[in-house]
Coordinates of C-alpha atoms in Angstrom, one line a residue:
Chain A
M894 CA 33.6 -7.5 41.2
E895 CA 36.1 -5.2 39.9
I896 CA 37.7 -2.7 42.6
S897 CA 40.5 -0.6 42.2
K898 CA 43.0 -0.2 44.5
K899 CA 42.3 3.4 45.2
V900 CA 38.9 2.3 46.2
L901 CA 40.3 -0.3 48.5
E902 CA 42.5 2.1 50.0
G903 CA 39.3 4.7 50.6
L904 CA 37.6 1.9 52.3
E905 CA 40.4 1.1 54.6
T906 CA 40.4 4.8 55.7
C907 CA 36.5 4.3 56.5
A908 CA 37.0 1.4 58.4
N909 CA 39.7 3.3 60.6
S910 CA 38.2 4.4 63.9
S911 CA 40.5 6.8 64.4
H912 CA 39.1 9.0 61.5
F913 CA 35.5 7.9 61.5
S914 CA 33.7 7.1 65.0
D915 CA 30.9 4.4 64.6
Q916 CA 28.3 7.2 64.6
A917 CA 30.4 8.9 61.7
F918 CA 30.4 5.8 59.8
E919 CA 26.8 4.9 60.1
D920 CA 26.0 8.8 59.1
L921 CA 28.4 8.6 56.1
C922 CA 26.5 5.2 55.0
Q923 CA 23.2 6.6 55.3
I924 CA 24.0 9.8 53.3
T925 CA 26.0 7.9 50.8
F926 CA 23.0 5.7 49.9
G927 CA 20.7 8.7 50.2
V928 CA 22.9 10.4 47.6
I929 CA 22.8 7.3 45.2
M930 CA 19.1 7.1 45.6
K931 CA 19.0 10.7 44.7
D932 CA 17.0 11.5 48.0
K933 CA 20.0 13.6 49.4
V934 CA 22.7 15.8 48.1
E935 CA 26.2 16.0 48.6
S936 CA 26.1 19.5 50.3
D937 CA 24.0 17.5 53.0
I938 CA 27.3 16.0 54.3
Q939 CA 28.1 19.5 55.6
G940 CA 25.0 19.3 57.7
I941 CA 25.7 16.1 59.5
K942 CA 27.7 17.2 63.1
S943 CA 29.9 14.0 63.3
L944 CA 31.1 14.5 59.8
A945 CA 31.6 18.0 60.1
S946 CA 33.8 17.5 62.9
I947 CA 36.2 15.6 60.8
S948 CA 39.1 18.0 60.4
D949 CA 40.6 16.7 57.8
K950 CA 38.5 17.1 54.5
S951 CA 40.4 15.2 52.3
I952 CA 40.0 11.8 54.4
L953 CA 36.2 12.5 54.4
K954 CA 36.4 13.0 50.4
Q955 CA 38.3 9.6 49.8
A956 CA 36.0 7.9 52.2
Y957 CA 33.1 9.1 50.5
A958 CA 34.1 8.6 47.1
S959 CA 35.4 5.0 47.5
L960 CA 31.9 4.1 49.4
I961 CA 29.8 5.4 46.5
T962 CA 32.0 3.6 44.1
F963 CA 32.1 0.3 46.1
I964 CA 28.2 0.5 46.5
A965 CA 27.7 1.0 42.7
E966 CA 29.8 -1.8 41.8
C967 CA 28.1 -4.3 44.3
A968 CA 24.9 -3.6 43.1
R969 CA 26.1 -3.7 39.1
V970 CA 27.3 -7.3 39.6
D971 CA 24.8 -8.1 42.3
A972 CA 27.4 -9.2 44.6
S973 CA 26.5 -11.9 47.1
S974 CA 26.8 -11.0 50.9
A975 CA 29.6 -13.5 51.2
S976 CA 31.8 -11.6 48.6
I977 CA 30.8 -8.2 50.1
N978 CA 31.9 -9.5 53.6
T979 CA 35.3 -11.1 52.2
T980 CA 35.9 -7.8 50.4
L981 CA 35.1 -5.5 53.5
E982 CA 37.2 -7.8 55.7
D983 CA 40.1 -7.2 53.5
C984 CA 39.7 -3.7 53.9
K985 CA 40.1 -3.9 57.8
F986 CA 36.2 -3.6 58.5
T987 CA 35.0 -4.6 61.8
Q988 CA 32.2 -7.1 62.0
E989 CA 30.0 -4.2 63.3
R990 CA 30.7 -1.8 60.4
I991 CA 30.2 -4.7 57.8
S992 CA 26.8 -5.7 59.2
C993 CA 26.0 -1.9 59.4
F994 CA 26.8 -1.6 55.7
T995 CA 25.5 -4.5 54.4
G996 CA 22.1 -4.0 56.5
I997 CA 21.5 -0.7 54.6
Y998 CA 22.9 -2.2 51.3
F999 CA 20.6 -5.0 50.8
Q1000 CA 17.5 -3.0 51.9
R1001 CA 18.4 -0.5 49.1
K1002 CA 19.9 -3.0 46.4
H1003 CA 16.7 -3.7 44.4
Q1004 CA 16.3 0.2 43.8
I1005 CA 19.8 1.1 43.2
R1006 CA 19.8 -1.8 40.4
Q1007 CA 16.7 -0.5 39.1
L1008 CA 18.5 3.0 38.5
L1009 CA 21.3 1.4 37.2
G1010 CA 19.3 -0.6 34.7
G1011 CA 17.7 2.9 33.5
I1012 CA 21.1 4.2 32.6
S1013 CA 21.8 2.0 29.3
F1014 CA 20.5 3.2 25.9
R1015 CA 17.2 2.0 24.4
L1016 CA 15.0 2.1 21.4
P1017 CA 12.1 4.7 21.9
H1018 CA 9.6 3.0 24.2
I1019 CA 5.9 2.7 23.6
V1020 CA 4.2 3.7 26.7
D1021 CA 0.5 4.3 25.8
T1022 CA -1.9 3.6 22.7
D1023 CA -4.5 6.1 21.7
W1024 CA -7.2 5.3 19.0
R1025 CA -9.9 7.1 17.0
M1026 CA -12.4 5.7 14.7
D1027 CA -13.6 7.8 11.9
Y1028 CA -16.2 7.5 9.0
V1029 CA -14.9 8.8 5.8
V1030 CA -17.4 10.3 3.5
K1031 CA -15.7 12.0 0.8
S1032 CA -12.6 13.9 -0.3
N1033 CA -12.0 16.6 -2.9
S1034 CA -11.0 13.9 -5.3
L1035 CA -13.3 11.2 -4.6
E1036 CA -16.9 11.1 -3.6
K1037 CA -19.1 8.4 -1.8
I1038 CA -16.0 6.8 -0.1
N1039 CA -18.1 5.4 2.9
A1040 CA -15.2 3.8 4.6
I1041 CA -14.3 3.3 8.4
N1042 CA -10.6 4.5 9.2
Y1043 CA -9.1 4.3 12.4
T1044 CA -6.2 6.5 13.5
I1045 CA -3.8 5.2 16.0
N1046 CA -1.3 7.0 18.3
F1047 CA 1.4 5.4 20.2
K1048 CA 2.8 7.6 22.8
V1049 CA 6.5 7.1 22.7
E1050 CA 9.3 8.2 25.0
D1051 CA 12.7 8.0 23.9
Q1052 CA 15.9 7.8 26.3
N1053 CA 15.8 11.3 27.6
E1054 CA 12.1 11.1 28.4
N1055 CA 10.9 13.3 25.5
R1056 CA 7.7 12.4 24.0
N1057 CA 8.0 11.2 20.3
D1058 CA 4.6 10.2 19.2
V1059 CA 4.1 7.6 16.4
Q1060 CA 0.9 8.3 14.5
F1061 CA -0.6 6.6 11.5
C1062 CA -4.0 5.5 10.0
C1063 CA -5.3 2.3 9.0
S1064 CA -8.3 0.4 7.5
V1065 CA -10.4 -2.2 9.5
E1066 CA -8.3 -5.1 8.0
E1067 CA -5.1 -3.7 8.6
L1068 CA -6.0 -3.0 12.4
Q1069 CA -7.1 -6.8 12.5
D1070 CA -3.7 -7.5 11.3
L1071 CA -2.0 -5.3 13.7
V1072 CA -3.9 -6.3 16.6
W1073 CA -3.0 -9.9 15.3
K1074 CA 0.4 -9.9 15.3
L1075 CA 0.5 -8.0 18.9
K1076 CA -1.5 -11.2 20.2
E1077 CA 0.9 -13.4 18.7
A1078 CA 3.7 -11.5 20.3
I1079 CA 1.9 -12.0 23.7
K1080 CA 1.4 -15.6 23.0
A1081 CA 5.1 -16.0 22.7
V1082 CA 5.9 -13.9 26.0
E1083 CA 3.4 -16.0 27.9
R1084 CA 4.8 -19.2 26.4
F1085 CA 8.3 -18.2 27.5
S1086 CA 7.1 -17.2 31.1
Chain B
M775 CA -26.7 -12.9 -35.3
V776 CA -22.8 -12.3 -35.7
I777 CA -21.1 -14.7 -37.8
E778 CA -18.3 -16.8 -36.0
V779 CA -15.6 -19.4 -36.8
G780 CA -17.4 -22.4 -37.8
N781 CA -20.8 -20.9 -39.2
K782 CA -21.8 -21.0 -42.9
I783 CA -21.8 -18.3 -45.0
P784 CA -25.4 -17.7 -45.5
S785 CA -26.9 -17.6 -49.2
C786 CA -27.5 -14.2 -50.4
R787 CA -27.6 -12.4 -53.7
L788 CA -25.5 -9.7 -54.1
H789 CA -25.0 -7.3 -57.2
Q790 CA -21.7 -7.6 -59.6
G791 CA -21.3 -4.7 -61.9
N792 CA -24.7 -3.5 -62.3
P793 CA -28.1 -4.2 -60.4
G794 CA -29.2 -6.7 -62.7
N795 CA -26.3 -9.3 -62.5
R796 CA -27.1 -11.2 -59.2
V797 CA -24.6 -13.3 -57.8
D798 CA -25.4 -15.6 -54.9
I799 CA -22.3 -15.4 -52.3
A800 CA -22.4 -18.8 -51.0
E801 CA -22.6 -20.7 -54.5
L802 CA -19.9 -18.3 -55.7
I803 CA -17.5 -19.8 -52.7
A804 CA -19.0 -23.2 -52.8
N805 CA -16.2 -25.9 -52.6
K806 CA -13.5 -23.4 -52.5
K807 CA -11.2 -21.7 -50.4
A808 CA -12.0 -18.2 -50.5
I809 CA -11.2 -14.7 -48.8
I810 CA -14.1 -12.5 -48.1
F811 CA -13.5 -9.0 -46.9
G812 CA -16.0 -6.4 -46.3
V813 CA -15.3 -2.6 -46.3
P814 CA -17.4 0.4 -45.2
G815 CA -17.2 2.2 -48.4
A816 CA -15.9 2.5 -52.0
F817 CA -13.3 5.0 -52.5
T818 CA -13.1 5.9 -48.7
P819 CA -9.7 6.8 -47.6
G820 CA -8.8 3.7 -45.7
C821 CA -10.5 1.4 -48.2
H822 CA -9.1 3.0 -51.3
R823 CA -5.8 3.8 -50.2
T824 CA -4.6 0.6 -48.2
H825 CA -7.4 -1.9 -47.7
L826 CA -8.4 -3.2 -51.4
P827 CA -4.8 -2.1 -52.9
G828 CA -3.2 -4.4 -50.3
Y829 CA -5.2 -7.5 -51.5
I830 CA -4.4 -6.5 -55.4
A831 CA -0.7 -6.2 -54.8
D832 CA -0.5 -9.4 -52.8
Y833 CA -2.8 -11.1 -55.1
E834 CA 0.1 -13.7 -56.4
K835 CA 1.3 -14.5 -52.9
I836 CA -2.3 -15.1 -51.7
M837 CA -3.1 -17.5 -54.5
A838 CA 0.1 -19.1 -54.2
K839 CA -1.2 -20.2 -50.5
G840 CA -4.1 -22.0 -52.0
V841 CA -6.7 -19.6 -52.1
D842 CA -9.0 -19.9 -55.1
I843 CA -11.0 -16.5 -55.2
I844 CA -11.0 -13.1 -53.2
V845 CA -14.3 -11.4 -52.8
C846 CA -14.7 -7.8 -51.8
I847 CA -18.2 -6.5 -50.4
S848 CA -19.2 -3.1 -49.9
V849 CA -22.6 -1.4 -49.1
N850 CA -22.5 0.7 -52.0
D851 CA -24.6 0.5 -55.4
A852 CA -23.2 -1.8 -58.1
F853 CA -22.1 1.0 -60.2
V854 CA -19.9 2.6 -57.6
V855 CA -18.5 -0.9 -56.5
D856 CA -17.7 -1.8 -60.1
A857 CA -16.0 1.8 -60.9
W858 CA -14.0 1.5 -57.7
G859 CA -12.6 -2.1 -58.5
K860 CA -11.6 -0.9 -62.0
S861 CA -9.8 2.3 -60.7
A862 CA -8.0 0.2 -58.1
G863 CA -7.1 -2.4 -60.8
A864 CA -9.0 -5.0 -59.1
E865 CA -10.0 -6.8 -62.5
N866 CA -9.2 -10.4 -62.6
K867 CA -8.1 -10.4 -59.1
V868 CA -10.7 -9.4 -56.6
V869 CA -14.1 -10.2 -57.3
M870 CA -16.2 -6.7 -56.3
L871 CA -19.6 -7.3 -55.2
A872 CA -22.3 -4.6 -53.9
D873 CA -24.6 -5.1 -51.0
P874 CA -26.5 -2.0 -51.4
A875 CA -29.2 -3.1 -49.1
A876 CA -26.9 -4.4 -46.6
E877 CA -28.7 -7.7 -46.8
F878 CA -25.8 -9.8 -46.8
T879 CA -23.9 -7.8 -44.0
K880 CA -26.9 -7.6 -41.8
A881 CA -27.0 -11.6 -42.1
I882 CA -23.6 -12.0 -41.0
G883 CA -24.1 -9.4 -38.1
M884 CA -21.6 -6.8 -39.6
E885 CA -23.6 -4.0 -40.0
L886 CA -22.0 -0.4 -38.9
D887 CA -24.1 2.6 -38.4
A888 CA -22.0 5.2 -40.4
T889 CA -24.8 7.8 -40.7
P890 CA -23.1 10.6 -39.3
V891 CA -20.1 10.2 -41.7
L892 CA -21.7 8.1 -44.9
G893 CA -25.2 8.7 -44.5
N894 CA -26.7 5.1 -43.8
I895 CA -25.8 1.6 -42.6
R896 CA -22.4 0.4 -43.9
S897 CA -20.5 -2.7 -43.4
K898 CA -17.9 -3.0 -40.8
R899 CA -14.3 -3.8 -41.9
Y900 CA -13.8 -7.5 -41.6
A901 CA -11.8 -10.2 -43.4
M902 CA -12.6 -14.0 -43.3
I903 CA -11.2 -17.2 -44.7
V904 CA -13.9 -19.6 -45.9
S905 CA -13.2 -23.1 -46.6
D906 CA -16.1 -25.2 -48.3
G907 CA -18.7 -22.9 -47.1
S908 CA -17.9 -22.3 -43.5
V909 CA -15.8 -19.8 -41.8
S910 CA -12.1 -20.8 -40.6
Y911 CA -10.8 -17.5 -39.8
L912 CA -12.5 -14.1 -38.9
N913 CA -11.1 -10.9 -38.1
V914 CA -13.2 -7.6 -37.6
E915 CA -11.9 -4.2 -37.1
P916 CA -13.0 -2.8 -33.7
D917 CA -15.4 0.0 -33.8
V918 CA -13.7 3.6 -34.2
F919 CA -15.7 4.7 -31.4
E920 CA -14.7 1.5 -29.5
E921 CA -11.3 2.2 -30.1
F922 CA -11.8 6.2 -28.8
C923 CA -13.0 4.6 -25.5
Q924 CA -10.1 2.4 -25.4
I925 CA -7.6 5.2 -25.9
A926 CA -9.6 7.5 -23.5
C927 CA -9.5 4.6 -21.0
N928 CA -5.6 4.6 -21.3
A929 CA -5.7 8.5 -21.1
V930 CA -7.6 8.3 -17.8
Q931 CA -4.9 6.1 -16.2
N932 CA -1.6 7.5 -17.8
G933 CA -2.5 10.8 -19.2
L934 CA -3.2 12.3 -22.6
N935 CA -0.4 11.7 -25.3
S936 CA -0.2 13.9 -28.1
K937 CA 1.4 11.2 -30.5
V938 CA -1.8 9.5 -30.2
Y939 CA -3.8 12.3 -31.6
Q940 CA -1.4 12.5 -34.6
V941 CA -1.9 8.9 -35.3
T942 CA -5.5 8.9 -35.0
A943 CA -6.0 12.2 -36.7
Q944 CA -4.3 10.9 -39.7
K945 CA -6.2 7.8 -39.8
L946 CA -9.6 9.4 -39.8
N947 CA -8.5 12.3 -42.0
V948 CA -9.6 14.7 -39.2
P949 CA -7.8 17.6 -37.7
S950 CA -6.0 16.7 -34.5
N951 CA -7.4 19.5 -32.6
V952 CA -10.9 17.7 -32.9
I953 CA -9.4 14.1 -31.9
K954 CA -7.7 16.3 -28.6
N955 CA -11.1 17.8 -28.0
S956 CA -13.4 14.6 -28.0
L957 CA -10.6 12.7 -26.2
S958 CA -10.5 15.2 -23.3
G959 CA -14.2 14.8 -23.3
L960 CA -14.5 11.2 -22.9
V961 CA -11.7 11.2 -20.5
H962 CA -13.6 14.0 -18.5
L963 CA -16.7 11.8 -18.7
F964 CA -15.0 8.6 -17.3
S965 CA -13.2 10.5 -14.6
E966 CA -16.2 12.5 -13.2
S967 CA -18.3 9.4 -13.2
A968 CA -15.7 7.5 -11.5
K969 CA -15.2 10.1 -8.7
L970 CA -19.0 10.0 -8.2
S971 CA -19.2 6.3 -8.3
L972 CA -22.2 6.4 -10.7
N973 CA -24.0 3.3 -11.0
E974 CA -25.0 1.8 -14.2
I975 CA -28.2 3.5 -14.8
D976 CA -27.0 7.2 -13.7
F977 CA -24.4 6.8 -16.0
Q978 CA -26.6 6.0 -18.9
D979 CA -28.9 8.9 -17.6
S980 CA -26.0 11.3 -17.8
V981 CA -24.9 9.9 -21.3
L982 CA -28.3 10.1 -22.8
T983 CA -28.5 13.9 -23.0
I984 CA -25.3 14.0 -24.8
G985 CA -27.3 12.2 -27.9
F986 CA -24.8 9.4 -28.8
N987 CA -26.4 6.5 -30.5
E988 CA -27.1 3.0 -29.3
D989 CA -23.7 1.1 -29.9
A990 CA -21.9 4.3 -28.8
K991 CA -23.7 4.2 -25.6
D992 CA -23.0 0.6 -25.2
S993 CA -19.3 1.1 -25.8
L994 CA -19.1 3.8 -23.2
L995 CA -21.1 1.8 -20.6
K996 CA -18.9 -1.4 -21.2
T997 CA -15.4 0.9 -21.0
Y998 CA -16.8 2.7 -17.9
K999 CA -17.6 -0.7 -16.1
Q1000 CA -14.1 -1.8 -17.3
I1001 CA -12.1 1.1 -15.4
L1002 CA -14.4 2.2 -12.9
E1003 CA -12.6 0.1 -10.1
E1004 CA -8.9 1.3 -11.1
V1005 CA -9.8 4.8 -11.4
R1006 CA -11.4 5.0 -8.0
K1007 CA -7.9 3.4 -6.5
N1008 CA -6.0 5.9 -8.6
L1009 CA -8.1 8.9 -7.2
S1010 CA -8.0 7.7 -3.8
N1011 CA -4.1 7.5 -4.1
V1012 CA -3.8 11.0 -5.3
S1013 CA -5.9 12.5 -2.2
L1014 CA -4.1 13.7 0.9
S1015 CA -2.4 11.1 2.7
V1016 CA -1.5 10.6 6.3
P1017 CA 1.0 7.9 7.1
H1018 CA -0.7 4.5 6.6
Y1019 CA 0.1 1.4 8.4
R1020 CA 1.7 -1.2 6.3
N1021 CA 3.2 -3.8 8.4
L1022 CA 4.4 -4.8 11.9
E1023 CA 7.4 -7.2 12.8
W1024 CA 8.1 -7.8 16.5
R1025 CA 10.9 -9.8 18.3
F1026 CA 10.9 -10.8 21.9
D1027 CA 14.2 -10.3 23.5
I1028 CA 15.4 -10.6 27.1
Q1029 CA 17.9 -8.2 28.1
V1030 CA 20.7 -10.1 30.3
A1031 CA 23.3 -7.4 31.0
S1032 CA 24.4 -3.8 30.1
R1033 CA 27.5 -1.9 30.8
A1034 CA 25.9 -0.4 34.0
L1035 CA 24.0 -3.4 35.2
R1036 CA 24.9 -7.2 34.9
Q1037 CA 22.8 -10.2 35.9
Q1038 CA 19.6 -8.7 34.5
V1039 CA 16.6 -10.5 33.3
E1040 CA 14.4 -8.0 31.3
P1041 CA 11.9 -8.9 28.8
R1042 CA 11.7 -6.5 25.9
M1043 CA 9.4 -6.8 22.8
I1044 CA 11.2 -4.9 19.8
F1045 CA 8.9 -3.9 16.8
K1046 CA 9.8 -2.7 13.4
L1047 CA 6.6 -0.6 12.3
T1048 CA 6.4 0.1 8.5
T1049 CA 4.2 2.9 7.3
M1050 CA 3.5 4.2 4.1
E1051 CA 3.9 8.1 3.6
N1052 CA 3.6 9.6 0.4
D1053 CA 4.1 6.5 -1.3
T1054 CA 7.5 5.8 0.5
P1055 CA 7.7 3.1 3.2
V1056 CA 9.0 4.4 6.6
C1057 CA 10.3 2.0 9.1
K1058 CA 10.3 3.0 12.8
L1059 CA 12.0 0.7 15.4
L1060 CA 10.2 0.6 18.8
Q1061 CA 10.2 -1.2 22.0
T1062 CA 8.0 -1.9 24.7
D1063 CA 7.9 -4.0 27.7
T1064 CA 5.1 -6.9 28.6
N1065 CA 2.6 -4.8 30.7
N1066 CA 2.7 -1.9 27.8
L1067 CA 2.2 -4.9 25.4
S1068 CA -0.8 -6.2 27.2
H1069 CA -2.2 -2.7 27.6
M1070 CA -1.7 -1.9 23.7
V1071 CA -3.5 -5.1 22.7
S1072 CA -6.7 -4.4 25.0
K1073 CA -7.0 -0.9 23.8
L1074 CA -6.9 -1.8 20.1
E1075 CA -9.0 -5.0 20.7
A1076 CA -11.5 -2.4 22.4
A1077 CA -11.2 -0.1 19.0
L1078 CA -11.9 -3.1 16.9
A1079 CA -14.9 -3.9 18.8
E1080 CA -16.3 -0.4 18.6
M1081 CA -17.1 -1.3 15.0
K1082 CA -19.8 -3.9 16.1
T1083 CA -21.7 -1.4 18.4
N1084 CA -25.1 -0.3 17.5
H1085 CA -23.9 3.3 17.0
C1086 CA -21.3 2.5 14.5
R1087 CA -23.8 0.3 12.7
R1088 CA -26.5 2.8 12.7
I1089 CA -24.1 5.6 11.1
V1090 CA -22.7 2.9 8.5
R1091 CA -26.1 2.1 7.4
N1092 CA -27.8 5.5 7.2
I1093 CA -25.0 7.5 5.2

């Protein structure tokens, strides 16, 4: 877990009862987690009575920023409760505040990790498959074709969630080849798990 | 019955010099090593300019190789053949024999229907080496019409080539326009028939109205059968092309970490899908997770299963 000095200082500010009462601390935690989870917005901080009453806004900012960084870092490395405890104790957190924090943290951890997982880049991702079966009768250059033709469409989403479908056609044998290869792939997955 | 290597030369009386002088070909070449060559017609361009003179010019060389006698046979009257031999300088070199009723020629299966050009049945152009009465080597010139069919065959695949017109026009002593038109006609016949996928009977029926003779019809049919498959394949490549599946490679990965998240275990299937678009292969890299993969497979299997339903079978059968 890599935590910079600034963040540690900020955490100490959080721990300080003279700046943040217990209630204020709890509210700060809730709202910070909410912002990470995207169900609250930073401007909501103004709405909370206990936080609005803090006169020195720079302290509020510092505390909020370091708390958010800390949460993200813990989720990133999947910190154990032992290491979280140690770090917070080093920042002069009381046991109460530690348990308040870790309570909410472990509750939300899984979701936060999912969010982080989505941040990296990835290849266009197939999300769905459509198919169509046609019977080809003739064309302008060739008559009496009389063949079955499949058109397959893969719904593909790229990183920015833009749709970018891949469409192609194939004959019966080619479709069988494709399905066989996909089944091989599935078998490899099953063997692994 | 067409003569083959190993067969014996049949006994047959040919005319030499005049109709009264009969020579039996089998007796003539008995116990000798002989070259017998047949020509379509005395004084005709190819025979007169190249074929006979060729043997006369190389007479010494041929004799040096152990040949005892060279015989030239043509379906003409004896006087014509004799005059031809004299005019070409064949005396004491090539024995000129006439087969006026094409008796010998038919006996060895070398008859050629030259009615349009020369007025009757003649001999194909052939050459054979005969040792002790049986054929040890045989070479027959392919029928001009068959050659035309072959040229048309190539033309259907590779396009018409004006050089070919010149060469053929010279050989046959016909203006190159005529060659061009006849080749275009043949090419059109073959490509239309292939496009409509005519079976043998339909093809023969269509050819019937044009008025070819029997041999020509057979050559046409033979060539048609030869190129049908290829032409259909080429035509299908020409028609509009949608990206067409070529290959799929897959790789099963497990993502263990990224910059934003450590300690992951995320199974991932990576695909390289190759499609042919306008004759160029296009590779696309795609990925999917295990759930989507099984979903894909079940959907595509359902697609394949559709083929076996009654509805589909009925359509395939009835169209």
